[in-house]
CSV table of C-alpha atoms in Angstrom, one decimal:
chain,number,residue,atom,x,y,z
A,256,GLU,CA,110.9,125.5,114.7
A,257,GLU,CA,111.1,122.2,116.5
A,258,VAL,CA,108.4,119.5,116.3
A,259,ASP,CA,108.4,116.5,118.6
A,260,GLY,CA,112.2,117.0,119.0
A,261,THR,CA,112.9,117.3,115.3
A,262,PRO,CA,114.2,120.6,113.9
A,263,ALA,CA,111.8,121.5,111.2
A,264,TYR,CA,111.0,124.1,108.6
A,265,LYS,CA,107.3,125.1,108.7
A,266,LEU,CA,105.6,126.0,105.5
A,267,ARG,CA,102.0,127.4,105.6
A,268,VAL,CA,100.3,126.5,102.3
A,269,THR,CA,97.0,128.0,101.3
A,270,LYS,CA,95.2,125.8,98.7
A,271,ALA,CA,93.0,127.2,95.9
A,272,ASN,CA,89.9,126.3,97.9
A,273,GLY,CA,91.1,128.4,100.9
A,274,ASP,CA,92.1,125.4,103.1
A,275,VAL,CA,95.4,126.1,105.0
A,276,VAL,CA,97.9,123.3,105.6
A,277,ASP,CA,101.0,123.6,107.8
A,278,LEU,CA,103.7,121.3,106.4
A,279,PHE,CA,106.8,120.5,108.5
A,280,LEU,CA,110.0,119.5,106.7
A,281,ASP,CA,113.0,117.8,108.3
A,282,GLN,CA,115.8,120.4,108.3
A,283,GLU,CA,118.4,117.8,107.4
A,284,TYR,CA,116.7,115.8,104.7
A,285,TYR,CA,114.0,118.3,103.5
A,286,ILE,CA,111.3,115.5,103.7
A,287,GLU,CA,107.8,116.2,104.9
A,288,PHE,CA,107.2,114.4,108.3
A,289,LYS,CA,104.1,116.1,109.5
A,290,ALA,CA,101.1,118.0,108.1
A,291,ASP,CA,98.4,119.9,110.2
A,292,THR,CA,95.2,121.2,108.8
A,293,LYS,CA,91.7,122.2,109.8
A,294,ARG,CA,88.7,120.8,107.8
A,295,GLU,CA,85.0,121.2,108.2
A,296,VAL,CA,83.4,117.8,109.0
A,297,GLN,CA,79.6,117.5,109.5
A,298,GLY,CA,79.4,121.3,110.1
A,299,SER,CA,82.2,121.5,112.7
A,300,GLU,CA,85.8,122.5,112.2
A,301,VAL,CA,88.2,119.6,113.0
A,302,GLU,CA,92.0,119.7,113.4
A,303,ILE,CA,93.7,116.9,111.4
A,304,SER,CA,97.3,115.9,112.0
A,305,THR,CA,99.2,113.5,109.7
A,306,VAL,CA,102.6,112.1,110.6
A,307,PHE,CA,104.7,110.6,107.8
A,308,GLY,CA,107.3,108.0,108.5
A,309,ASP,CA,109.2,104.8,107.5
A,310,TYR,CA,110.7,106.5,104.5
A,311,LYS,CA,112.2,104.1,101.9
A,312,GLU,CA,113.9,104.8,98.6
A,313,VAL,CA,112.1,103.8,95.5
A,314,ASP,CA,114.0,104.4,92.2
A,315,GLY,CA,116.1,107.1,93.9
A,316,ILE,CA,113.1,108.9,95.5
A,317,LEU,CA,112.2,108.8,99.2
A,318,PHE,CA,108.5,107.8,99.9
A,319,ALA,CA,106.8,107.6,103.2
A,320,HIS,CA,105.5,104.1,103.8
A,321,SER,CA,103.5,104.9,106.9
A,322,MET,CA,101.0,107.6,107.8
A,323,GLU,CA,99.4,108.2,111.1
A,324,VAL,CA,96.3,110.4,111.0
A,325,SER,CA,94.7,111.8,114.2
A,326,PHE,CA,91.7,114.0,114.6
A,327,ALA,CA,91.6,116.9,117.0
A,328,GLY,CA,94.3,115.4,119.2
A,329,ASN,CA,92.5,112.1,119.5
A,330,PRO,CA,95.2,109.4,119.3
A,331,ALA,CA,92.7,106.8,118.1
A,332,GLY,CA,93.0,107.8,114.5
A,333,GLN,CA,94.1,105.8,111.5
A,334,VAL,CA,97.4,104.2,110.6
A,335,ILE,CA,98.1,103.6,106.9
A,336,THR,CA,100.9,101.3,105.9
A,337,ILE,CA,102.2,101.1,102.4
A,338,ASN,CA,103.9,97.8,101.5
A,339,THR,CA,105.0,98.4,97.9
A,340,ILE,CA,105.4,101.4,95.7
A,341,GLU,CA,106.1,100.9,92.0
A,342,LEU,CA,106.9,103.8,89.6
A,343,ASN,CA,106.1,103.9,85.9
A,344,VAL,CA,104.5,100.5,85.7
A,345,GLU,CA,103.3,99.5,82.3
A,346,ILE,CA,99.5,99.3,82.2
A,347,ASP,CA,97.6,97.8,79.3
A,348,ASP,CA,95.4,100.4,77.5
A,349,ASP,CA,92.5,97.9,77.7
A,350,ARG,CA,92.3,98.6,81.5
A,351,PHE,CA,91.0,102.1,80.6
A,352,ALA,CA,88.5,101.1,77.8
A,353,MET,CA,84.9,101.9,78.4
A,354,PRO,CA,82.8,98.7,78.8
A,355,GLU,CA,80.1,98.1,76.1
A,356,PRO,CA,76.7,99.2,77.2
A,357,LYS,CA,74.4,96.4,78.2
A,358,ALA,CA,71.3,96.0,76.1
A,359,THR,CA,68.1,97.2,77.8
A,360,GLU,CA,65.3,94.6,78.3
A,361,GLU,CA,63.4,96.3,75.5
A,362,GLU,CA,66.4,95.9,73.1
A,363,ALA,CA,67.1,92.3,74.2
A,364,GLY,CA,63.5,91.3,73.5
A,365,GLU,CA,63.5,92.5,69.9
């Protein structure tokens, strides 16, 4: 299948919740460049199209650094730009520690 002039493989994926997504992979590089789905928004079914681009290599893996999302053919959607992707970054365990509960007014007054 050809999508916007790009030869593509089309994969229809059915998620566990029943949502269906059509993924389009570039036939030369096997990277996802478009995804189409339908989703219920405020009681109405809406077509959502996401175009992935600006692929850059990070630690030997290609990642899309831009995503353009449009709704039901409306070109005034969203553009998402990713500036930096870092893999396997060390994160201090303290970042995941639960905060101490604050004393209630009753406990604080005792």
